[in-house]
């Protein structure tokens, strides 16, 4: 059997974001928290024990891990393949897919204008 370590995707390697279950505020480690002077790049686990939600004041226990945001979902070695789509975040992929579908629908409707 292989003794290779299990590879993680870029989304698994990125710092996880946490969402407040009380108000929906999302703590993003890449941005930090300007209200409590938390610098950018601080993981949620390293926040002070007395840190509170800047919107509603809920404690850290009210937050749930929602995973990484704005990180490509593939592996580092696969980012250079394709037409650059592998570098897109899941949100950007959704915009590309549904935007393409909306554009195709508009083109289809424009065919009714032809006589």
mmCIF file of N, CA and C in Angstrom:
data_model
loop_
_atom_site.group_PDB
_atom_site.id
_atom_site.type_symbol
_atom_site.label_atom_id
_atom_site.label_comp_id
_atom_site.label_asym_id
_atom_site.label_seq_id
_atom_site.Cartn_x
_atom_site.Cartn_y
_atom_site.Cartn_z
ATOM 1 N N UNK A 1 0.821 -1.177 0.000
ATOM 2 C CA UNK A 1 0.000 0.000 0.000
ATOM 3 C C UNK A 1 0.871 1.249 0.000
ATOM 4 N N UNK A 2 0.262 2.369 -0.317
ATOM 5 C CA UNK A 2 0.985 3.623 -0.408
ATOM 6 C C UNK A 2 1.034 4.329 0.949
ATOM 7 N N UNK A 3 2.198 4.884 1.255
ATOM 8 C CA UNK A 3 2.357 5.627 2.501
ATOM 9 C C UNK A 3 2.363 7.127 2.255
ATOM 10 N N UNK A 4 1.830 7.537 1.113
ATOM 11 C CA UNK A 4 1.786 8.961 0.798
ATOM 12 C C UNK A 4 0.826 9.673 1.739
ATOM 13 N N UNK A 5 1.159 10.904 2.135
ATOM 14 C CA UNK A 5 0.215 11.660 2.968
ATOM 15 C C UNK A 5 -1.006 12.070 2.144
ATOM 16 N N UNK A 6 -2.117 12.212 2.813
ATOM 17 C CA UNK A 6 -3.352 12.607 2.151
ATOM 18 C C UNK A 6 -3.243 14.078 1.751
ATOM 19 N N UNK A 7 -3.470 14.341 0.466
ATOM 20 C CA UNK A 7 -3.395 15.720 -0.019
ATOM 21 C C UNK A 7 -4.690 16.454 0.322
ATOM 22 N N UNK A 8 -4.556 17.738 0.607
ATOM 23 C CA UNK A 8 -5.715 18.575 0.888
ATOM 24 C C UNK A 8 -5.916 19.546 -0.263
ATOM 25 N N UNK A 9 -7.166 19.856 -0.542
ATOM 26 C CA UNK A 9 -7.468 20.847 -1.570
ATOM 27 C C UNK A 9 -7.129 22.232 -1.043
ATOM 28 N N UNK A 10 -7.110 23.203 -1.935
ATOM 29 C CA UNK A 10 -6.817 24.577 -1.528
ATOM 30 C C UNK A 10 -7.881 25.108 -0.567
ATOM 31 N N UNK A 11 -9.124 24.696 -0.753
ATOM 32 C CA UNK A 11 -10.192 25.125 0.153
ATOM 33 C C UNK A 11 -9.996 24.531 1.543
ATOM 34 N N UNK A 12 -9.481 23.313 1.621
ATOM 35 C CA UNK A 12 -9.216 22.689 2.919
ATOM 36 C C UNK A 12 -8.001 23.311 3.593
ATOM 37 N N UNK A 13 -7.041 23.810 2.827
ATOM 38 C CA UNK A 13 -5.842 24.415 3.383
ATOM 39 C C UNK A 13 -6.086 25.853 3.841
ATOM 40 N N UNK A 14 -7.065 26.529 3.249
ATOM 41 C CA UNK A 14 -7.338 27.932 3.578
ATOM 42 C C UNK A 14 -7.954 28.033 4.973
ATOM 43 N N UNK A 15 -7.827 29.205 5.568
ATOM 44 C CA UNK A 15 -8.403 29.446 6.885
ATOM 45 C C UNK A 15 -9.923 29.410 6.794
ATOM 46 N N UNK A 16 -10.553 28.729 7.740
ATOM 47 C CA UNK A 16 -12.003 28.583 7.738
ATOM 48 C C UNK A 16 -12.682 29.844 8.239
ATOM 49 N N UNK A 17 -13.836 30.135 7.666
ATOM 50 C CA UNK A 17 -14.669 31.246 8.118
ATOM 51 C C UNK A 17 -15.714 30.699 9.084
ATOM 52 N N UNK A 18 -16.180 31.552 9.981
ATOM 53 C CA UNK A 18 -17.176 31.145 10.972
ATOM 54 C C UNK A 18 -18.349 32.105 10.915
ATOM 55 N N UNK A 19 -19.579 31.562 11.012
ATOM 56 C CA UNK A 19 -20.791 32.364 10.932
ATOM 57 C C UNK A 19 -21.504 32.367 12.276
ATOM 58 N N UNK A 20 -21.961 33.546 12.672
ATOM 59 C CA UNK A 20 -22.723 33.693 13.912
ATOM 60 C C UNK A 20 -24.131 33.146 13.668
ATOM 61 N N UNK A 21 -24.550 32.201 14.498
ATOM 62 C CA UNK A 21 -25.876 31.622 14.341
ATOM 63 C C UNK A 21 -26.969 32.587 14.773
ATOM 64 N N UNK A 22 -26.616 33.593 15.557
ATOM 65 C CA UNK A 22 -27.619 34.538 16.046
ATOM 66 C C UNK A 22 -27.976 35.589 15.003
ATOM 67 N N UNK A 23 -26.958 36.159 14.328
ATOM 68 C CA UNK A 23 -27.250 37.278 13.417
ATOM 69 C C UNK A 23 -26.772 37.063 11.984
ATOM 70 N N UNK A 24 -25.945 36.048 11.739
ATOM 71 C CA UNK A 24 -25.482 35.779 10.384
ATOM 72 C C UNK A 24 -24.169 36.446 10.024
ATOM 73 N N UNK A 25 -23.549 37.161 10.972
ATOM 74 C CA UNK A 25 -22.238 37.781 10.701
ATOM 75 C C UNK A 25 -21.216 36.685 10.413
ATOM 76 N N UNK A 26 -20.372 36.911 9.420
ATOM 77 C CA UNK A 26 -19.338 35.936 9.061
ATOM 78 C C UNK A 26 -17.976 36.511 9.407
ATOM 79 N N UNK A 27 -17.259 35.803 10.280
ATOM 80 C CA UNK A 27 -15.883 36.192 10.599
ATOM 81 C C UNK A 27 -14.978 35.573 9.548
ATOM 82 N N UNK A 28 -14.309 36.418 8.775
ATOM 83 C CA UNK A 28 -13.374 35.949 7.759
ATOM 84 C C UNK A 28 -11.962 36.248 8.245
ATOM 85 N N UNK A 29 -11.147 35.220 8.452
ATOM 86 C CA UNK A 29 -9.788 35.425 8.961
ATOM 87 C C UNK A 29 -8.936 36.317 8.061
ATOM 88 N N UNK A 30 -9.197 36.309 6.757
ATOM 89 C CA UNK A 30 -8.418 37.132 5.836
ATOM 90 C C UNK A 30 -8.661 38.624 6.059
ATOM 91 N N UNK A 31 -9.802 38.978 6.637
ATOM 92 C CA UNK A 31 -10.137 40.379 6.883
ATOM 93 C C UNK A 31 -9.924 40.784 8.339
ATOM 94 N N UNK A 32 -10.039 39.828 9.256
ATOM 95 C CA UNK A 32 -9.919 40.155 10.673
ATOM 96 C C UNK A 32 -11.176 40.842 11.166
ATOM 97 N N UNK A 33 -11.052 41.576 12.282
ATOM 98 C CA UNK A 33 -12.184 42.293 12.866
ATOM 99 C C UNK A 33 -11.704 43.671 13.284
ATOM 100 N N UNK A 34 -12.110 44.686 12.547
ATOM 101 C CA UNK A 34 -11.642 46.044 12.825
ATOM 102 C C UNK A 34 -12.243 46.602 14.117
ATOM 103 N N UNK A 35 -13.418 46.127 14.508
ATOM 104 C CA UNK A 35 -14.062 46.650 15.715
ATOM 105 C C UNK A 35 -13.278 46.286 16.977
ATOM 106 N N UNK A 36 -12.697 45.075 16.998
ATOM 107 C CA UNK A 36 -11.920 44.655 18.175
ATOM 108 C C UNK A 36 -10.419 44.700 17.902
ATOM 109 N N UNK A 37 -10.024 45.363 16.824
ATOM 110 C CA UNK A 37 -8.608 45.489 16.435
ATOM 111 C C UNK A 37 -7.922 44.137 16.253
ATOM 112 N N UNK A 38 -8.641 43.179 15.692
ATOM 113 C CA UNK A 38 -8.066 41.877 15.366
ATOM 114 C C UNK A 38 -7.436 41.978 13.986
ATOM 115 N N UNK A 39 -6.133 41.729 13.863
ATOM 116 C CA UNK A 39 -5.479 41.891 12.560
ATOM 117 C C UNK A 39 -5.913 40.823 11.551
ATOM 118 N N UNK A 40 -5.793 41.158 10.286
ATOM 119 C CA UNK A 40 -6.102 40.211 9.217
ATOM 120 C C UNK A 40 -5.162 39.019 9.310
ATOM 121 N N UNK A 41 -5.684 37.841 9.009
ATOM 122 C CA UNK A 41 -4.882 36.620 9.065
ATOM 123 C C UNK A 41 -4.986 35.897 10.396
ATOM 124 N N UNK A 42 -5.804 36.385 11.327
ATOM 125 C CA UNK A 42 -5.967 35.727 12.623
ATOM 126 C C UNK A 42 -7.025 34.641 12.513
ATOM 127 N N UNK A 43 -6.653 33.366 12.708
ATOM 128 C CA UNK A 43 -7.650 32.295 12.664
ATOM 129 C C UNK A 43 -8.663 32.449 13.808
ATOM 130 N N UNK A 44 -9.843 31.923 13.612
ATOM 131 C CA UNK A 44 -10.904 32.018 14.616
ATOM 132 C C UNK A 44 -10.473 31.381 15.932
ATOM 133 N N UNK A 45 -9.727 30.298 15.844
ATOM 134 C CA UNK A 45 -9.290 29.582 17.043
ATOM 135 C C UNK A 45 -8.348 30.420 17.904
ATOM 136 N N UNK A 46 -7.686 31.404 17.306
ATOM 137 C CA UNK A 46 -6.739 32.231 18.043
ATOM 138 C C UNK A 46 -7.340 33.535 18.554
ATOM 139 N N UNK A 47 -8.645 33.728 18.358
ATOM 140 C CA UNK A 47 -9.297 34.916 18.901
ATOM 141 C C UNK A 47 -9.333 34.819 20.425
ATOM 142 N N UNK A 48 -9.316 35.941 21.121
ATOM 143 C CA UNK A 48 -9.385 35.899 22.589
ATOM 144 C C UNK A 48 -10.667 35.208 23.063
ATOM 145 N N UNK A 49 -10.617 34.611 24.237
ATOM 146 C CA UNK A 49 -11.768 33.883 24.780
ATOM 147 C C UNK A 49 -12.954 34.825 24.995
ATOM 148 N N UNK A 50 -12.687 36.082 25.333
ATOM 149 C CA UNK A 50 -13.763 37.029 25.588
ATOM 150 C C UNK A 50 -14.215 37.775 24.331
ATOM 151 N N UNK A 51 -13.745 37.357 23.151
ATOM 152 C CA UNK A 51 -14.146 38.005 21.899
ATOM 153 C C UNK A 51 -15.636 37.789 21.672
ATOM 154 N N UNK A 52 -16.302 38.807 21.190
ATOM 155 C CA UNK A 52 -17.736 38.760 20.931
ATOM 156 C C UNK A 52 -18.027 39.134 19.487
ATOM 157 N N UNK A 53 -19.173 38.722 18.999
ATOM 158 C CA UNK A 53 -19.627 39.081 17.654
ATOM 159 C C UNK A 53 -19.744 40.603 17.585
ATOM 160 N N UNK A 54 -19.129 41.234 16.574
ATOM 161 C CA UNK A 54 -19.192 42.694 16.493
ATOM 162 C C UNK A 54 -20.575 43.234 16.140
ATOM 163 N N UNK A 55 -21.474 42.391 15.689
ATOM 164 C CA UNK A 55 -22.807 42.857 15.300
ATOM 165 C C UNK A 55 -23.812 42.702 16.443
ATOM 166 N N UNK A 56 -23.884 41.479 17.015
ATOM 167 C CA UNK A 56 -24.913 41.224 18.023
ATOM 168 C C UNK A 56 -24.361 40.960 19.420
ATOM 169 N N UNK A 57 -23.043 40.803 19.542
ATOM 170 C CA UNK A 57 -22.442 40.575 20.856
ATOM 171 C C UNK A 57 -22.488 39.140 21.334
ATOM 172 N N UNK A 58 -22.798 38.186 20.460
ATOM 173 C CA UNK A 58 -22.847 36.777 20.858
ATOM 174 C C UNK A 58 -21.430 36.264 21.143
ATOM 175 N N UNK A 59 -21.341 35.258 22.003
ATOM 176 C CA UNK A 59 -20.036 34.704 22.360
ATOM 177 C C UNK A 59 -19.506 33.815 21.233
ATOM 178 N N UNK A 60 -18.272 33.379 21.384
ATOM 179 C CA UNK A 60 -17.643 32.539 20.355
ATOM 180 C C UNK A 60 -18.372 31.223 20.158
ATOM 181 N N UNK A 61 -19.038 30.721 21.194
ATOM 182 C CA UNK A 61 -19.740 29.438 21.089
ATOM 183 C C UNK A 61 -20.939 29.513 20.143
ATOM 184 N N UNK A 62 -21.398 30.722 19.812
ATOM 185 C CA UNK A 62 -22.526 30.886 18.901
ATOM 186 C C UNK A 62 -22.097 30.810 17.442
ATOM 187 N N UNK A 63 -20.813 30.645 17.182
ATOM 188 C CA UNK A 63 -20.313 30.608 15.815
ATOM 189 C C UNK A 63 -20.150 29.167 15.340
ATOM 190 N N UNK A 64 -20.403 28.955 14.061
ATOM 191 C CA UNK A 64 -20.274 27.635 13.448
ATOM 192 C C UNK A 64 -19.338 27.738 12.242
ATOM 193 N N UNK A 65 -18.521 26.716 12.058
ATOM 194 C CA UNK A 65 -17.561 26.678 10.957
ATOM 195 C C UNK A 65 -18.304 26.480 9.644
ATOM 196 N N UNK A 66 -18.088 27.403 8.693
ATOM 197 C CA UNK A 66 -18.719 27.278 7.376
ATOM 198 C C UNK A 66 -17.689 27.006 6.286
ATOM 199 N N UNK A 67 -16.457 26.755 6.688
ATOM 200 C CA UNK A 67 -15.412 26.426 5.724
ATOM 201 C C UNK A 67 -14.776 27.669 5.123
ATOM 202 N N UNK A 68 -13.876 27.432 4.215
ATOM 203 C CA UNK A 68 -13.143 28.527 3.578
ATOM 204 C C UNK A 68 -14.034 29.229 2.556
ATOM 205 N N UNK A 69 -13.846 30.534 2.443
ATOM 206 C CA UNK A 69 -14.553 31.317 1.435
ATOM 207 C C UNK A 69 -13.531 31.869 0.463
ATOM 208 N N UNK A 70 -13.941 32.030 -0.765
ATOM 209 C CA UNK A 70 -13.093 32.617 -1.807
ATOM 210 C C UNK A 70 -11.792 31.851 -2.010
ATOM 211 N N UNK A 71 -11.860 30.540 -1.963
ATOM 212 C CA UNK A 71 -10.695 29.701 -2.232
ATOM 213 C C UNK A 71 -11.063 28.724 -3.351
ATOM 214 N N UNK A 72 -10.180 28.503 -4.318
ATOM 215 C CA UNK A 72 -10.465 27.518 -5.356
ATOM 216 C C UNK A 72 -10.684 26.146 -4.729
ATOM 217 N N UNK A 73 -11.545 25.349 -5.315
ATOM 218 C CA UNK A 73 -11.911 24.081 -4.704
ATOM 219 C C UNK A 73 -11.007 22.920 -5.108
ATOM 220 N N UNK A 74 -10.071 23.129 -6.020
ATOM 221 C CA UNK A 74 -9.232 22.036 -6.498
ATOM 222 C C UNK A 74 -7.884 21.969 -5.810
ATOM 223 N N UNK A 75 -6.996 21.152 -6.381
ATOM 224 C CA UNK A 75 -5.645 20.991 -5.871
ATOM 225 C C UNK A 75 -4.706 21.975 -6.555
ATOM 226 N N UNK A 76 -3.638 22.341 -5.886
ATOM 227 C CA UNK A 76 -2.672 23.311 -6.391
ATOM 228 C C UNK A 76 -2.118 22.895 -7.754
ATOM 229 N N UNK A 77 -1.829 21.603 -7.916
ATOM 230 C CA UNK A 77 -1.204 21.134 -9.160
ATOM 231 C C UNK A 77 -2.142 21.185 -10.359
ATOM 232 N N UNK A 78 -3.446 21.317 -10.120
ATOM 233 C CA UNK A 78 -4.416 21.334 -11.222
ATOM 234 C C UNK A 78 -4.851 22.737 -11.631
ATOM 235 N N UNK A 79 -4.360 23.767 -10.978
ATOM 236 C CA UNK A 79 -4.831 25.117 -11.259
ATOM 237 C C UNK A 79 -4.476 25.612 -12.652
ATOM 238 N N UNK A 80 -3.436 25.097 -13.260
ATOM 239 C CA UNK A 80 -2.990 25.594 -14.558
ATOM 240 C C UNK A 80 -3.632 24.885 -15.741
ATOM 241 N N UNK A 81 -4.508 23.924 -15.485
ATOM 242 C CA UNK A 81 -5.161 23.209 -16.573
ATOM 243 C C UNK A 81 -6.470 23.882 -16.943
ATOM 244 N N UNK A 82 -6.946 23.609 -18.136
ATOM 245 C CA UNK A 82 -8.215 24.161 -18.579
ATOM 246 C C UNK A 82 -8.066 25.587 -19.084
ATOM 247 N N UNK A 83 -9.169 26.284 -19.122
ATOM 248 C CA UNK A 83 -9.201 27.656 -19.623
ATOM 249 C C UNK A 83 -9.148 28.671 -18.488
ATOM 250 N N UNK A 84 -8.548 28.323 -17.375
ATOM 251 C CA UNK A 84 -8.478 29.209 -16.225
ATOM 252 C C UNK A 84 -9.635 29.037 -15.270
ATOM 253 N N UNK A 85 -10.537 28.123 -15.570
ATOM 254 C CA UNK A 85 -11.708 27.900 -14.733
ATOM 255 C C UNK A 85 -11.315 27.280 -13.394
ATOM 256 N N UNK A 86 -10.205 26.555 -13.351
ATOM 257 C CA UNK A 86 -9.786 25.910 -12.107
ATOM 258 C C UNK A 86 -9.374 26.911 -11.046
ATOM 259 N N UNK A 87 -9.067 28.121 -11.425
ATOM 260 C CA UNK A 87 -8.669 29.145 -10.451
ATOM 261 C C UNK A 87 -9.861 29.902 -9.871
ATOM 262 N N UNK A 88 -11.052 29.653 -10.393
ATOM 263 C CA UNK A 88 -12.238 30.362 -9.929
ATOM 264 C C UNK A 88 -12.732 29.788 -8.612
ATOM 265 N N UNK A 89 -13.280 30.670 -7.782
ATOM 266 C CA UNK A 89 -13.903 30.218 -6.544
ATOM 267 C C UNK A 89 -15.279 29.648 -6.875
ATOM 268 N N UNK A 90 -15.880 28.897 -5.961
ATOM 269 C CA UNK A 90 -17.220 28.362 -6.245
ATOM 270 C C UNK A 90 -18.241 29.458 -6.581
ATOM 271 N N UNK A 91 -18.161 30.602 -5.928
ATOM 272 C CA UNK A 91 -19.086 31.700 -6.237
ATOM 273 C C UNK A 91 -18.888 32.235 -7.644
ATOM 274 N N UNK A 92 -17.629 32.353 -8.068
ATOM 275 C CA UNK A 92 -17.351 32.828 -9.424
ATOM 276 C C UNK A 92 -17.815 31.807 -10.459
ATOM 277 N N UNK A 93 -17.681 30.529 -10.140
ATOM 278 C CA UNK A 93 -18.165 29.490 -11.057
ATOM 279 C C UNK A 93 -19.679 29.564 -11.198
ATOM 280 N N UNK A 94 -20.385 29.827 -10.093
ATOM 281 C CA UNK A 94 -21.844 29.962 -10.157
ATOM 282 C C UNK A 94 -22.250 31.124 -11.041
ATOM 283 N N UNK A 95 -21.558 32.251 -10.906
ATOM 284 C CA UNK A 95 -21.863 33.412 -11.745
ATOM 285 C C UNK A 95 -21.622 33.089 -13.213
ATOM 286 N N UNK A 96 -20.535 32.396 -13.506
ATOM 287 C CA UNK A 96 -20.224 32.031 -14.882
ATOM 288 C C UNK A 96 -21.279 31.085 -15.459
ATOM 289 N N UNK A 97 -21.674 30.088 -14.694
ATOM 290 C CA UNK A 97 -22.645 29.100 -15.180
ATOM 291 C C UNK A 97 -24.020 29.735 -15.367
ATOM 292 N N UNK A 98 -24.537 30.370 -14.312
ATOM 293 C CA UNK A 98 -25.895 30.902 -14.390
ATOM 294 C C UNK A 98 -25.959 32.154 -15.263
ATOM 295 N N UNK A 99 -24.870 32.903 -15.339
ATOM 296 C CA UNK A 99 -24.825 34.030 -16.264
ATOM 297 C C UNK A 99 -24.866 33.554 -17.702
ATOM 298 N N UNK A 100 -24.151 32.457 -17.997
ATOM 299 C CA UNK A 100 -24.185 31.874 -19.335
ATOM 300 C C UNK A 100 -25.568 31.355 -19.693
ATOM 301 N N UNK A 101 -26.234 30.734 -18.720
ATOM 302 C CA UNK A 101 -27.594 30.245 -18.964
ATOM 303 C C UNK A 101 -28.558 31.401 -19.214
ATOM 304 N N UNK A 102 -28.432 32.474 -18.444
ATOM 305 C CA UNK A 102 -29.300 33.642 -18.635
ATOM 306 C C UNK A 102 -29.052 34.274 -20.004
ATOM 307 N N UNK A 103 -27.792 34.368 -20.401
ATOM 308 C CA UNK A 103 -27.470 34.929 -21.708
ATOM 309 C C UNK A 103 -28.021 34.057 -22.832
ATOM 310 N N UNK A 104 -27.908 32.747 -22.699
ATOM 311 C CA UNK A 104 -28.458 31.837 -23.711
ATOM 312 C C UNK A 104 -29.976 31.981 -23.793
ATOM 313 N N UNK A 105 -30.630 32.146 -22.641
ATOM 314 C CA UNK A 105 -32.078 32.326 -22.629
ATOM 315 C C UNK A 105 -32.472 33.629 -23.327
ATOM 316 N N UNK A 106 -31.698 34.698 -23.074
ATOM 317 C CA UNK A 106 -31.980 35.969 -23.742
ATOM 318 C C UNK A 106 -31.786 35.863 -25.250
ATOM 319 N N UNK A 107 -30.753 35.150 -25.660
ATOM 320 C CA UNK A 107 -30.552 34.944 -27.109
ATOM 321 C C UNK A 107 -31.702 34.146 -27.698
ATOM 322 N N UNK A 108 -32.190 33.154 -26.964
ATOM 323 C CA UNK A 108 -33.314 32.349 -27.430
ATOM 324 C C UNK A 108 -34.548 33.229 -27.580
ATOM 325 N N UNK A 109 -34.816 34.085 -26.580
ATOM 326 C CA UNK A 109 -35.978 34.969 -26.670
ATOM 327 C C UNK A 109 -35.840 35.968 -27.816
ATOM 328 N N UNK A 110 -34.608 36.369 -28.124
ATOM 329 C CA UNK A 110 -34.419 37.343 -29.197
ATOM 330 C C UNK A 110 -34.766 36.734 -30.566
ATOM 331 N N UNK A 111 -34.810 35.433 -30.664
ATOM 332 C CA UNK A 111 -35.180 34.798 -31.942
ATOM 333 C C UNK A 111 -36.642 35.106 -32.298
ATOM 334 N N UNK A 112 -37.480 35.377 -31.312
ATOM 335 C CA UNK A 112 -38.863 35.716 -31.593
ATOM 336 C C UNK A 112 -38.980 37.076 -32.276
ATOM 337 N N UNK A 113 -37.970 37.907 -32.165
ATOM 338 C CA UNK A 113 -37.982 39.221 -32.811
ATOM 339 C C UNK A 113 -37.670 39.146 -34.303
ATOM 340 N N UNK A 114 -37.175 38.011 -34.778
ATOM 341 C CA UNK A 114 -36.859 37.857 -36.199
ATOM 342 C C UNK A 114 -38.138 37.575 -36.989
ATOM 343 N N UNK A 115 -38.262 38.166 -38.112
ATOM 344 C CA UNK A 115 -39.450 37.908 -38.952
ATOM 345 C C UNK A 115 -39.050 37.294 -40.246
#
